[in-house]
mmCIF file of C-alpha atoms in Angstrom:
data_model
loop_
_atom_site.group_PDB
_atom_site.id
_atom_site.type_symbol
_atom_site.label_atom_id
_atom_site.label_comp_id
_atom_site.label_asym_id
_atom_site.label_seq_id
_atom_site.Cartn_x
_atom_site.Cartn_y
_atom_site.Cartn_z
ATOM 1 C CA MET A 89 -11.121 8.794 -14.386
ATOM 2 C CA ALA A 90 -13.767 6.152 -14.849
ATOM 3 C CA ARG A 91 -15.136 4.560 -11.690
ATOM 4 C CA TRP A 92 -14.378 0.958 -12.490
ATOM 5 C CA SER A 93 -11.660 -1.607 -11.895
ATOM 6 C CA SER A 94 -10.375 -5.025 -12.960
ATOM 7 C CA PRO A 95 -12.307 -8.230 -12.221
ATOM 8 C CA LYS A 96 -11.651 -9.056 -8.587
ATOM 9 C CA ASP A 97 -8.483 -11.000 -7.812
ATOM 10 C CA PRO A 98 -8.798 -12.260 -4.207
ATOM 11 C CA ALA A 99 -5.039 -12.701 -3.741
ATOM 12 C CA LEU A 100 -4.157 -9.204 -4.926
ATOM 13 C CA GLU A 101 -7.075 -7.697 -3.022
ATOM 14 C CA ALA A 102 -5.616 -9.329 0.097
ATOM 15 C CA ALA A 103 -2.255 -7.735 -0.733
ATOM 16 C CA LEU A 104 -3.953 -4.345 -0.915
ATOM 17 C CA ARG A 105 -5.605 -4.655 2.468
ATOM 18 C CA ARG A 106 -4.289 -1.932 4.672
ATOM 19 C CA ASN A 107 -5.555 -0.852 8.040
ATOM 20 C CA ARG A 108 -5.870 2.876 8.543
ATOM 21 C CA ARG A 109 -4.689 2.328 12.115
ATOM 22 C CA TRP A 110 -1.236 1.295 10.883
ATOM 23 C CA VAL A 111 -1.045 4.404 8.712
ATOM 24 C CA VAL A 112 -1.897 6.607 11.715
ATOM 25 C CA ASN A 113 0.619 4.850 13.977
ATOM 26 C CA ASN A 114 3.325 5.290 11.369
ATOM 27 C CA GLN A 115 2.573 9.016 11.347
ATOM 28 C CA ILE A 116 2.755 9.079 15.158
ATOM 29 C CA LYS A 117 6.107 7.302 14.922
ATOM 30 C CA ARG A 118 7.376 9.976 12.541
ATOM 31 C CA LEU A 119 6.163 12.711 14.915
ATOM 32 C CA LEU A 120 8.110 11.160 17.803
ATOM 33 C CA LEU A 121 11.269 10.865 15.732
ATOM 34 C CA ARG A 122 11.321 14.645 15.383
ATOM 35 C CA PHE A 123 12.191 14.847 19.097
ATOM 36 C CA PRO A 124 15.803 13.954 20.029
ATOM 37 C CA SER A 125 14.550 12.180 23.166
ATOM 38 C CA ARG A 126 11.871 10.301 21.194
ATOM 39 C CA THR A 127 9.337 11.406 23.793
ATOM 40 C CA ALA A 128 6.679 14.106 23.602
ATOM 41 C CA PRO A 129 3.799 15.453 25.697
ATOM 42 C CA VAL A 130 0.489 13.719 25.077
ATOM 43 C CA ARG A 131 -1.054 17.158 24.596
ATOM 44 C CA PHE A 132 1.276 17.641 21.594
ATOM 45 C CA LEU A 133 -0.207 14.534 19.991
ATOM 46 C CA GLN A 134 -3.686 15.748 20.915
ATOM 47 C CA SER A 135 -3.012 19.006 19.058
ATOM 48 C CA ARG A 136 -2.141 16.974 15.952
ATOM 49 C CA PHE A 137 -5.179 14.692 16.167
ATOM 50 C CA LYS A 138 -7.221 16.552 13.572
ATOM 51 C CA THR A 139 -4.386 16.423 11.057
ATOM 52 C CA LEU A 140 -4.318 12.644 11.625
ATOM 53 C CA ASP A 141 -8.072 12.584 10.910
ATOM 54 C CA LEU A 142 -8.780 11.247 14.402
ATOM 55 C CA MET A 143 -11.301 12.128 17.089
ATOM 56 C CA GLY A 144 -11.355 11.565 20.830
ATOM 57 C CA ARG A 145 -8.502 11.543 23.323
ATOM 58 C CA ALA A 146 -4.907 10.874 22.307
ATOM 59 C CA ALA A 147 -4.295 8.986 25.569
ATOM 60 C CA ASN A 148 -7.052 6.507 24.679
ATOM 61 C CA TRP A 149 -5.518 5.885 21.248
ATOM 62 C CA LEU A 150 -2.066 5.271 22.750
ATOM 63 C CA GLY A 151 -3.618 2.870 25.258
ATOM 64 C CA LYS A 152 -4.825 0.676 22.399
ATOM 65 C CA TYR A 153 -1.226 -0.117 21.429
ATOM 66 C CA PRO A 154 0.580 -1.022 24.677
ATOM 67 C CA SER A 155 3.283 -2.945 22.814
ATOM 68 C CA CYS A 156 4.158 0.159 20.765
ATOM 69 C CA PHE A 157 3.721 3.199 22.993
ATOM 70 C CA GLU A 158 4.105 3.820 26.704
ATOM 71 C CA VAL A 159 2.631 6.747 28.641
ATOM 72 C CA PHE A 160 4.427 8.140 31.708
ATOM 73 C CA SER A 161 4.505 11.286 33.826
ATOM 74 C CA ALA A 162 7.311 13.841 33.568
ATOM 75 C CA ASP A 163 7.963 17.453 34.428
ATOM 76 C CA ALA A 164 5.995 19.841 32.257
ATOM 77 C CA GLU A 165 7.824 22.196 29.935
ATOM 78 C CA GLY A 166 8.564 25.679 31.248
ATOM 79 C CA GLY A 167 10.006 24.625 34.596
ATOM 80 C CA SER A 168 6.732 24.960 36.504
ATOM 81 C CA GLY A 169 7.480 21.797 38.461
ATOM 82 C CA GLU A 170 4.131 20.259 37.567
ATOM 83 C CA GLN A 171 3.806 16.777 36.112
ATOM 84 C CA GLU A 172 2.094 16.009 32.827
ATOM 85 C CA PRO A 173 1.670 12.814 30.747
ATOM 86 C CA TYR A 174 4.303 12.075 28.090
ATOM 87 C CA PHE A 175 4.514 9.218 25.630
ATOM 88 C CA GLY A 176 7.307 7.394 23.855
ATOM 89 C CA PHE A 177 8.240 4.072 22.288
ATOM 90 C CA THR A 178 8.315 0.843 24.248
ATOM 91 C CA LYS A 179 11.641 -1.023 24.216
ATOM 92 C CA ARG A 180 10.398 -3.441 21.560
ATOM 93 C CA MET A 181 9.029 -0.641 19.395
ATOM 94 C CA ALA A 182 12.254 1.369 19.796
ATOM 95 C CA ALA A 183 14.308 -1.645 18.709
ATOM 96 C CA LEU A 184 12.166 -2.116 15.582
ATOM 97 C CA VAL A 185 12.301 1.608 14.780
ATOM 98 C CA ASP A 186 16.113 1.431 15.035
ATOM 99 C CA ALA A 187 16.094 -1.638 12.765
ATOM 100 C CA GLU A 188 13.977 0.236 10.235
ATOM 101 C CA GLU A 189 16.334 3.226 10.349
ATOM 102 C CA ALA A 190 19.290 0.884 9.831
ATOM 103 C CA ALA A 191 17.554 -0.741 6.858
ATOM 104 C CA VAL A 192 16.865 2.692 5.331
ATOM 105 C CA ALA A 193 20.493 3.761 5.831
ATOM 106 C CA ALA A 194 21.791 0.528 4.283
ATOM 107 C CA SER A 195 19.436 1.004 1.325
ATOM 108 C CA GLU A 196 20.705 4.481 0.402
ATOM 109 C CA PRO A 197 22.714 3.259 -2.637
ATOM 110 C CA ALA A 198 19.606 1.430 -3.933
ATOM 111 C CA MET A 199 17.526 4.564 -3.266
ATOM 112 C CA ALA A 200 19.944 6.652 -5.340
ATOM 113 C CA ASP A 201 19.659 4.154 -8.197
ATOM 114 C CA ARG A 202 15.842 4.212 -8.085
ATOM 115 C CA LEU A 203 15.772 8.008 -7.988
ATOM 116 C CA ALA A 204 18.219 8.238 -10.906
ATOM 117 C CA ARG A 205 16.116 5.824 -12.963
ATOM 118 C CA VAL A 206 12.966 7.833 -12.320
ATOM 119 C CA LEU A 207 14.756 10.975 -13.542
ATOM 120 C CA MET A 208 16.010 9.064 -16.596
ATOM 121 C CA LEU A 209 12.387 8.222 -17.438
ATOM 122 C CA ALA A 210 11.321 11.858 -17.205
ATOM 123 C CA ARG A 211 11.276 14.483 -19.936
ATOM 124 C CA GLY A 212 14.452 16.581 -19.666
ATOM 125 C CA ARG A 213 15.778 14.229 -16.940
ATOM 126 C CA ARG A 214 14.395 16.497 -14.216
ATOM 127 C CA LEU A 215 11.385 16.645 -11.904
ATOM 128 C CA GLN A 216 10.012 19.262 -9.554
ATOM 129 C CA VAL A 217 10.921 18.482 -5.941
ATOM 130 C CA SER A 218 7.383 19.349 -4.855
ATOM 131 C CA LYS A 219 5.984 16.744 -7.276
ATOM 132 C CA LEU A 220 8.586 14.149 -6.329
ATOM 133 C CA SER A 221 7.032 14.043 -2.859
ATOM 134 C CA ALA A 222 4.177 12.044 -4.420
ATOM 135 C CA LEU A 223 6.680 9.307 -5.327
ATOM 136 C CA ARG A 224 8.557 9.381 -2.039
ATOM 137 C CA GLY A 225 6.397 6.747 -0.345
ATOM 138 C CA PRO A 226 6.154 4.269 -3.259
ATOM 139 C CA LEU A 227 9.906 4.512 -3.901
ATOM 140 C CA GLY A 228 10.725 4.032 -0.222
ATOM 141 C CA LEU A 229 12.456 7.408 0.136
ATOM 142 C CA PRO A 230 12.644 8.903 3.664
ATOM 143 C CA ASP A 231 11.488 12.432 4.427
ATOM 144 C CA ASP A 232 15.076 13.712 4.321
ATOM 145 C CA TYR A 233 16.082 11.859 1.146
ATOM 146 C CA LEU A 234 17.558 15.006 -0.434
ATOM 147 C CA LEU A 235 19.833 15.582 2.565
ATOM 148 C CA ARG A 236 20.844 11.912 2.546
ATOM 149 C CA LEU A 237 21.437 11.387 -1.162
ATOM 150 C CA LEU A 238 22.573 14.655 -2.733
ATOM 151 C CA PRO A 239 25.811 15.227 -0.744
ATOM 152 C CA ALA A 240 26.920 11.655 -1.465
ATOM 153 C CA HIS A 241 26.037 11.800 -5.184
ATOM 154 C CA THR A 242 27.064 15.244 -6.361
ATOM 155 C CA ASP A 243 28.175 13.666 -9.650
ATOM 156 C CA LEU A 244 24.656 12.355 -10.296
ATOM 157 C CA PHE A 245 22.103 14.839 -8.900
ATOM 158 C CA ARG A 246 21.783 18.596 -8.782
ATOM 159 C CA LEU A 247 19.166 20.942 -7.374
ATOM 160 C CA ALA A 248 18.198 23.710 -9.767
ATOM 161 C CA ASN A 249 15.697 26.546 -9.649
ATOM 162 C CA PRO A 250 14.957 27.752 -13.191
ATOM 163 C CA TYR A 251 12.191 30.053 -11.931
ATOM 164 C CA PRO A 252 13.496 31.829 -8.794
ATOM 165 C CA HIS A 253 10.449 34.090 -8.658
ATOM 166 C CA ARG A 254 8.101 31.080 -8.288
ATOM 167 C CA ARG A 255 7.405 29.183 -5.106
ATOM 168 C CA ASN A 256 8.099 25.435 -5.025
ATOM 169 C CA ALA A 257 9.826 25.639 -8.410
ATOM 170 C CA ALA A 258 13.018 23.812 -7.349
ATOM 171 C CA GLU A 259 13.864 20.850 -9.578
ATOM 172 C CA LEU A 260 15.991 17.771 -9.071
ATOM 173 C CA GLU A 261 18.100 17.219 -12.163
ATOM 174 C CA LEU A 262 20.107 14.238 -13.342
ATOM 175 C CA ILE A 263 23.583 15.507 -14.237
ATOM 176 C CA ARG A 264 24.823 12.519 -16.197
ATOM 177 C CA TRP A 265 23.270 9.560 -17.952
ATOM 178 C CA ALA A 266 24.071 6.206 -16.331
ATOM 179 C CA PRO A 267 24.025 3.484 -19.024
ATOM 180 C CA SER A 268 24.207 0.729 -16.404
ATOM 181 C CA LEU A 269 20.906 1.947 -14.931
ATOM 182 C CA ALA A 270 19.136 2.406 -18.277
ATOM 183 C CA VAL A 271 18.023 -1.222 -18.303
ATOM 184 C CA SER A 272 14.341 -1.875 -17.638
ATOM 185 C CA ALA A 273 13.011 -4.797 -15.592
ATOM 186 C CA VAL A 274 11.720 -6.385 -18.814
ATOM 187 C CA GLU A 275 15.151 -6.076 -20.447
ATOM 188 C CA ALA A 276 16.920 -7.436 -17.370
ATOM 189 C CA THR A 277 14.657 -10.511 -17.351
ATOM 190 C CA ALA A 278 15.241 -11.049 -21.059
ATOM 191 C CA ALA A 279 19.014 -10.800 -20.612
ATOM 192 C CA ALA A 280 18.886 -13.356 -17.780
ATOM 193 C CA ASN A 281 16.915 -15.733 -20.015
ATOM 194 C CA ASP A 282 19.004 -14.950 -23.124
ATOM 195 C CA SER A 283 15.881 -13.941 -25.053
ATOM 196 C CA ALA A 284 14.372 -10.875 -26.688
ATOM 197 C CA PRO A 285 12.645 -8.436 -24.323
ATOM 198 C CA ARG A 286 8.884 -8.909 -24.198
ATOM 199 C CA PHE A 287 6.080 -8.533 -21.688
ATOM 200 C CA THR A 288 4.918 -11.583 -19.741
ATOM 201 C CA CYS A 289 1.266 -12.381 -19.056
ATOM 202 C CA SER A 290 0.780 -13.155 -15.366
ATOM 203 C CA LEU A 291 -2.837 -14.287 -15.694
ATOM 204 C CA PRO A 292 -3.860 -17.969 -15.478
ATOM 205 C CA ALA A 293 -3.830 -19.912 -18.740
ATOM 206 C CA SER A 294 -7.650 -20.029 -18.651
ATOM 207 C CA TRP A 295 -7.701 -16.335 -19.580
ATOM 208 C CA THR A 296 -7.213 -17.275 -23.227
ATOM 209 C CA LYS A 297 -8.438 -13.993 -24.735
ATOM 210 C CA SER A 298 -6.093 -11.934 -22.558
ATOM 211 C CA HIS A 299 -3.175 -14.205 -23.433
ATOM 212 C CA ALA A 300 -3.996 -13.862 -27.137
ATOM 213 C CA LYS A 301 -4.106 -10.054 -26.840
ATOM 214 C CA MET A 302 -0.755 -10.049 -25.055
ATOM 215 C CA GLU A 303 0.769 -12.184 -27.808
ATOM 216 C CA GLU A 304 -0.514 -9.675 -30.342
ATOM 217 C CA PHE A 305 0.856 -6.799 -28.253
ATOM 218 C CA ASN A 306 4.253 -8.534 -28.122
ATOM 219 C CA SER A 307 4.301 -9.039 -31.888
ATOM 220 C CA THR A 308 5.860 -5.578 -32.333
ATOM 221 C CA PRO A 309 9.330 -4.804 -30.925
ATOM 222 C CA TYR A 310 9.649 -3.800 -27.274
ATOM 223 C CA ILE A 311 10.381 -0.080 -26.780
ATOM 224 C CA SER A 312 12.626 0.623 -23.811
ATOM 225 C CA PRO A 313 11.193 3.269 -21.460
ATOM 226 C CA TYR A 314 14.701 4.748 -21.253
ATOM 227 C CA SER A 315 14.889 5.356 -24.998
ATOM 228 C CA GLU A 316 14.270 8.737 -26.585
ATOM 229 C CA GLU A 317 11.893 7.315 -29.195
ATOM 230 C CA TRP A 318 8.860 8.577 -27.308
ATOM 231 C CA ALA A 319 9.807 12.141 -28.199
ATOM 232 C CA VAL A 320 9.454 11.364 -31.920
ATOM 233 C CA PRO A 321 5.868 11.342 -33.266
ATOM 234 C CA GLY A 322 4.803 7.799 -34.186
ATOM 235 C CA THR A 323 1.724 5.649 -34.450
ATOM 236 C CA ASP A 324 -0.765 5.262 -31.631
ATOM 237 C CA ALA A 325 0.343 1.650 -31.199
ATOM 238 C CA GLU A 326 3.975 2.709 -30.736
ATOM 239 C CA ALA A 327 2.967 5.439 -28.285
ATOM 240 C CA GLU A 328 0.998 2.944 -26.220
ATOM 241 C CA LYS A 329 3.844 0.424 -26.370
ATOM 242 C CA ARG A 330 6.188 2.905 -24.775
ATOM 243 C CA ALA A 331 3.589 4.179 -22.290
ATOM 244 C CA VAL A 332 2.950 0.620 -21.097
ATOM 245 C CA ALA A 333 6.712 0.095 -20.777
ATOM 246 C CA VAL A 334 7.020 3.293 -18.704
ATOM 247 C CA ALA A 335 4.155 2.330 -16.361
ATOM 248 C CA HIS A 336 5.618 -1.164 -16.005
ATOM 249 C CA GLU A 337 9.070 0.216 -15.177
ATOM 250 C CA ILE A 338 7.784 2.775 -12.652
ATOM 251 C CA LEU A 339 5.843 0.057 -10.816
ATOM 252 C CA SER A 340 8.936 -2.179 -10.934
ATOM 253 C CA LEU A 341 10.874 0.577 -9.141
ATOM 254 C CA THR A 342 8.358 0.858 -6.286
ATOM 255 C CA LEU A 343 8.942 -1.185 -3.135
ATOM 256 C CA TRP A 344 5.424 -2.632 -3.057
ATOM 257 C CA ARG A 345 4.963 -2.931 -6.850
ATOM 258 C CA LYS A 346 1.854 -0.785 -6.632
ATOM 259 C CA MET A 347 0.847 2.854 -6.797
ATOM 260 C CA SER A 348 -2.147 5.118 -6.690
ATOM 261 C CA ILE A 349 -3.275 5.804 -10.258
ATOM 262 C CA LEU A 350 -3.881 9.414 -9.227
ATOM 263 C CA LYS A 351 -0.177 9.741 -8.372
ATOM 264 C CA LEU A 352 0.838 8.082 -11.623
ATOM 265 C CA GLU A 353 -1.377 10.424 -13.646
ATOM 266 C CA HIS A 354 0.211 13.331 -11.769
ATOM 267 C CA PHE A 355 3.276 12.737 -13.983
ATOM 268 C CA ARG A 356 1.553 12.343 -17.350
ATOM 269 C CA ARG A 357 3.465 15.177 -18.990
ATOM 270 C CA GLU A 358 6.829 14.287 -17.452
ATOM 271 C CA PHE A 359 6.660 10.581 -18.368
ATOM 272 C CA GLY A 360 4.739 10.887 -21.643
ATOM 273 C CA LEU A 361 1.718 8.932 -20.411
ATOM 274 C CA PRO A 362 -1.697 9.143 -22.125
ATOM 275 C CA GLU A 363 -4.366 11.448 -20.799
ATOM 276 C CA ASP A 364 -6.530 8.562 -19.599
ATOM 277 C CA THR A 365 -3.834 6.397 -18.064
ATOM 278 C CA ALA A 366 -6.378 4.299 -16.167
ATOM 279 C CA ARG A 367 -7.998 3.051 -19.376
ATOM 280 C CA MET A 368 -4.596 2.137 -20.770
ATOM 281 C CA LEU A 369 -3.820 0.093 -17.656
ATOM 282 C CA LEU A 370 -7.163 -1.699 -17.885
ATOM 283 C CA ARG A 371 -6.465 -2.596 -21.507
ATOM 284 C CA HIS A 372 -3.536 -4.732 -20.340
ATOM 285 C CA PRO A 373 -4.839 -7.026 -17.555
ATOM 286 C CA CYS A 374 -1.962 -9.453 -18.143
ATOM 287 C CA LEU A 375 0.383 -6.851 -16.670
ATOM 288 C CA PHE A 376 -1.678 -4.613 -14.419
ATOM 289 C CA TYR A 377 -4.375 -5.149 -11.821
ATOM 290 C CA VAL A 378 -6.551 -2.109 -11.110
ATOM 291 C CA SER A 379 -8.412 -2.038 -7.808
ATOM 292 C CA ASN A 380 -10.822 0.416 -6.229
ATOM 293 C CA ARG A 381 -10.326 -0.888 -2.710
ATOM 294 C CA TYR A 382 -10.983 1.750 -0.029
ATOM 295 C CA LYS A 383 -12.251 3.968 -2.891
ATOM 296 C CA ILE A 384 -8.648 4.544 -3.985
ATOM 297 C CA HIS A 385 -7.819 3.524 -7.544
ATOM 298 C CA THR A 386 -4.596 1.555 -7.273
ATOM 299 C CA VAL A 387 -2.598 -0.259 -9.942
ATOM 300 C CA VAL A 388 -0.632 -3.382 -9.023
ATOM 301 C CA LEU A 389 2.094 -4.985 -11.117
ATOM 302 C CA ARG A 390 0.844 -8.577 -11.329
ATOM 303 C CA GLU A 391 4.240 -10.166 -11.877
ATOM 304 C CA GLY A 392 5.497 -8.582 -8.655
ATOM 305 C CA TYR A 393 3.302 -10.894 -6.567
ATOM 306 C CA GLU A 394 3.086 -14.598 -5.885
ATOM 307 C CA GLY A 395 -0.458 -14.913 -4.615
ATOM 308 C CA SER A 396 -0.787 -12.115 -2.063
ATOM 309 C CA GLU A 397 2.936 -11.934 -1.221
ATOM 310 C CA LEU A 398 5.664 -9.905 -2.863
ATOM 311 C CA ARG A 399 8.056 -12.040 -4.906
ATOM 312 C CA GLU A 400 10.982 -9.870 -3.812
ATOM 313 C CA LYS A 401 10.791 -8.073 -0.488
ATOM 314 C CA ASP A 402 13.089 -5.102 0.050
ATOM 315 C CA PRO A 403 14.798 -4.962 3.505
ATOM 316 C CA VAL A 404 12.910 -1.718 4.232
ATOM 317 C CA VAL A 405 9.595 -3.468 3.477
ATOM 318 C CA ALA A 406 10.569 -6.364 5.766
ATOM 319 C CA ALA A 407 11.386 -3.894 8.579
ATOM 320 C CA LYS A 408 8.046 -2.113 8.136
ATOM 321 C CA ASP A 409 6.233 -5.468 8.166
ATOM 322 C CA ARG A 410 7.750 -6.254 11.567
ATOM 323 C CA LEU A 411 6.489 -2.905 12.874
ATOM 324 C CA GLY A 412 3.016 -3.734 11.562
ATOM 325 C CA GLU A 413 3.082 -7.123 13.303
ATOM 326 C CA LEU A 414 3.952 -5.450 16.612
ATOM 327 C CA MET A 415 1.098 -2.982 16.172
ATOM 328 C CA GLN A 416 -1.292 -5.859 15.492
ATOM 329 C CA GLU A 417 -0.034 -7.684 18.563
ATOM 330 C CA GLY A 418 -0.595 -4.587 20.713
ATOM 331 C CA LEU A 419 -4.133 -4.109 19.409
ATOM 332 C CA GLN A 420 -4.970 -7.768 20.084
ATOM 333 C CA GLU A 421 -3.631 -7.423 23.616
ATOM 334 C CA TYR A 422 -5.769 -4.329 24.169
ATOM 335 C CA ASN A 423 -8.880 -6.044 22.753
ATOM 336 C CA GLN A 424 -8.369 -9.104 24.977
ATOM 337 C CA ARG A 425 -8.099 -6.913 28.074
ATOM 338 C CA ARG A 426 -11.197 -4.985 27.032
ATOM 339 C CA ARG A 427 -13.201 -8.173 26.412
ATOM 340 C CA ALA A 428 -12.112 -9.558 29.767
ATOM 341 C CA ALA A 429 -13.186 -6.347 31.489
ATOM 342 C CA ASN A 430 -16.584 -6.405 29.734
ATOM 343 C CA VAL A 431 -17.145 -10.036 30.692
ATOM 344 C CA GLU A 432 -16.353 -9.229 34.320
ATOM 345 C CA LYS A 433 -18.814 -6.325 34.301
ATOM 346 C CA LYS A 434 -21.573 -8.530 32.873
ATOM 347 C CA ARG A 435 -20.819 -11.271 35.365
ATOM 348 C CA ARG A 436 -21.206 -8.813 38.219
ATOM 349 C CA ARG A 437 -24.541 -7.657 36.790
ATOM 350 C CA GLY A 438 -25.676 -11.244 36.302
ATOM 351 C CA GLU A 439 -26.125 -10.843 32.542
ATOM 352 C CA ILE A 440 -23.925 -13.726 31.407
ATOM 353 C CA GLU A 441 -26.126 -16.560 32.718
ATOM 354 C CA VAL A 442 -29.209 -14.959 31.151
ATOM 355 C CA LYS A 443 -27.438 -14.666 27.834
ATOM 356 C CA LYS A 444 -26.425 -18.334 27.994
ATOM 357 C CA GLU A 445 -30.066 -19.340 28.428
ATOM 358 C CA GLU A 446 -31.082 -17.131 25.490
ATOM 359 C CA GLU A 447 -28.374 -18.668 23.314
ATOM 360 C CA LYS A 448 -29.536 -22.162 24.326
ATOM 361 C CA VAL A 449 -33.094 -21.382 23.205
ATOM 362 C CA GLU A 450 -31.810 -19.874 19.937
ATOM 363 C CA ASP A 451 -29.630 -22.939 19.270
ATOM 364 C CA GLU A 452 -32.569 -25.298 19.865
ATOM 365 C CA GLU A 453 -34.757 -23.253 17.514
ATOM 366 C CA ALA A 454 -32.033 -23.265 14.839
ATOM 367 C CA ALA A 455 -31.629 -27.037 15.171
ATOM 368 C CA ARG A 456 -35.409 -27.544 14.859
ATOM 369 C CA LEU A 457 -35.588 -25.396 11.717
ATOM 370 C CA GLU A 458 -32.573 -27.140 10.203
ATOM 371 C CA SER A 459 -34.166 -30.540 10.843
ATOM 372 C CA ALA A 460 -37.429 -29.386 9.215
ATOM 373 C CA GLU A 461 -35.528 -28.057 6.178
ATOM 374 C CA LYS A 462 -33.724 -31.377 5.792
ATOM 375 C CA ARG A 463 -37.012 -33.308 5.951
ATOM 376 C CA GLU A 464 -38.504 -31.028 3.281
ATOM 377 C CA GLU A 465 -35.408 -31.446 1.118
ATOM 378 C CA ARG A 466 -35.592 -35.259 1.401
ATOM 379 C CA ARG A 467 -39.304 -35.175 0.521
ATOM 380 C CA ARG A 468 -38.629 -33.166 -2.671
ATOM 381 C CA PHE A 469 -35.735 -35.451 -3.598
ATOM 382 C CA TYR A 470 -37.758 -38.658 -3.342
ATOM 383 C CA LYS A 471 -40.722 -37.034 -5.096
ATOM 384 C CA VAL A 472 -38.504 -36.243 -8.092
ATOM 385 C CA LEU A 473 -36.767 -39.624 -7.931
ATOM 386 C CA PHE A 474 -39.935 -41.701 -7.967
ATOM 387 C CA ASP A 475 -42.133 -39.427 -10.061
ATOM 388 C CA ASP A 476 -43.634 -41.306 -13.049
ATOM 389 C CA GLY A 477 -42.322 -38.713 -15.471
ATOM 390 C CA ASN A 478 -38.741 -39.569 -14.559
ATOM 391 C CA ARG A 479 -38.927 -43.320 -15.026
#
C-alpha cells in the first residue's frame, strides 16, 4: 500500500487521536474481568507486561491511575499464609465497567443485526471465524460474541467447518437472507428524504473539483452493496461503484465510523474489493478520509462526523468514553501529585529560588530583544513609507 494519505483535516485528525495508555488500560480491564473476583496478583500483571508492550514495574503503572485501579495486600495463593500485593478496580471504575457491560448486553440485538449485514455483504454469506476477529473491535463485538449471539439467533447464524482437517477453518454462516436488513445506509437516507439513493459529498463547498467528481460519480445508478450484481462481470466503473458502496456500508456498520485499511483489505476476496483498496478510497475524498496517524493507515467515513465528534454515538461508545474520562482524570491526579513532590524536593534543595532568578533574567533578555525587533520593524516601515520611489 502506498505511504500517503489525504490532505490533513484537523477535525478528523483530532477524532483519530488515541492514547496508547487507554488501549493498555482497556487490556488490563479485560484481564481482570477473567477473574470472578475481579482481582488478581500484581505479579500476574507483571507476567503479562511484555504482551502489553510495556516495560518497568506493573505496580508503578497501576499507581499512575489511582481512580481506576487500587492495590492492596492479600493472602498469597497456595495457602502459605504470606501476603502479596493484589490489584482490582476502584468503586468508580467498577461502576463504569458494570455500565459498559450493561450497555453491551442491551446492544446484543443491534450486534446481531450488524453481524448479519456483514455476512450478507460477503461472498457466499459466510466468513471464517478467525478472520472475523479483525472486525470484532470496529463492530463493537465482545470477546464472547459467538456465545452471546448464536444461541439466541439459531434461525440466523450457524457455525460450520467445511474443512475439518484444517485448523481455524470454522466459518460463521448466515442461514437465511433478511430483506429488512438488506438496506444500506445510503438507501436508508434516500428513503427518509424520498429521493433516489446517491452518495453525498461531505467536503466544504470550496472543494469544487471534488464536488464535480462526485456529481459525475453519481451520474450512474447507485449499486446496492447487498445486491448480487458484483458477481456478474461488468465495466470497471460499475465494479468501482459497487466497491465504494461496500466500503461505505462497512464503515457505516462500525461504531466509530472508521477502520484500519489493513483490516479492510484483509477481506478483499470476501467483499469483492479491488486489490489496491487504499487508492480507491483516496479517489473519493468526498466520502472517505485516509490518515496515517500513528503510522497506521486508517479510513474514516466523513459523513459520520460533525467536526471531530461522531454524529451518532452508540451507547457502547458512550460507556467507553466515560471509562476514558476516568482514566484521564486518574492520570492527571497522579501527575499533580508527582509535580507537587518534585517541587517540594527542589524547595528543600534550594533550587526553586535560583530558577526564579534565572527565569527573571531570561524574561528581561526576551523583552529587550522584542523591543529591539519592534524598533527595527518600525524603521523599515517608515523607510518604505517615505521612500521617494513610493511617492
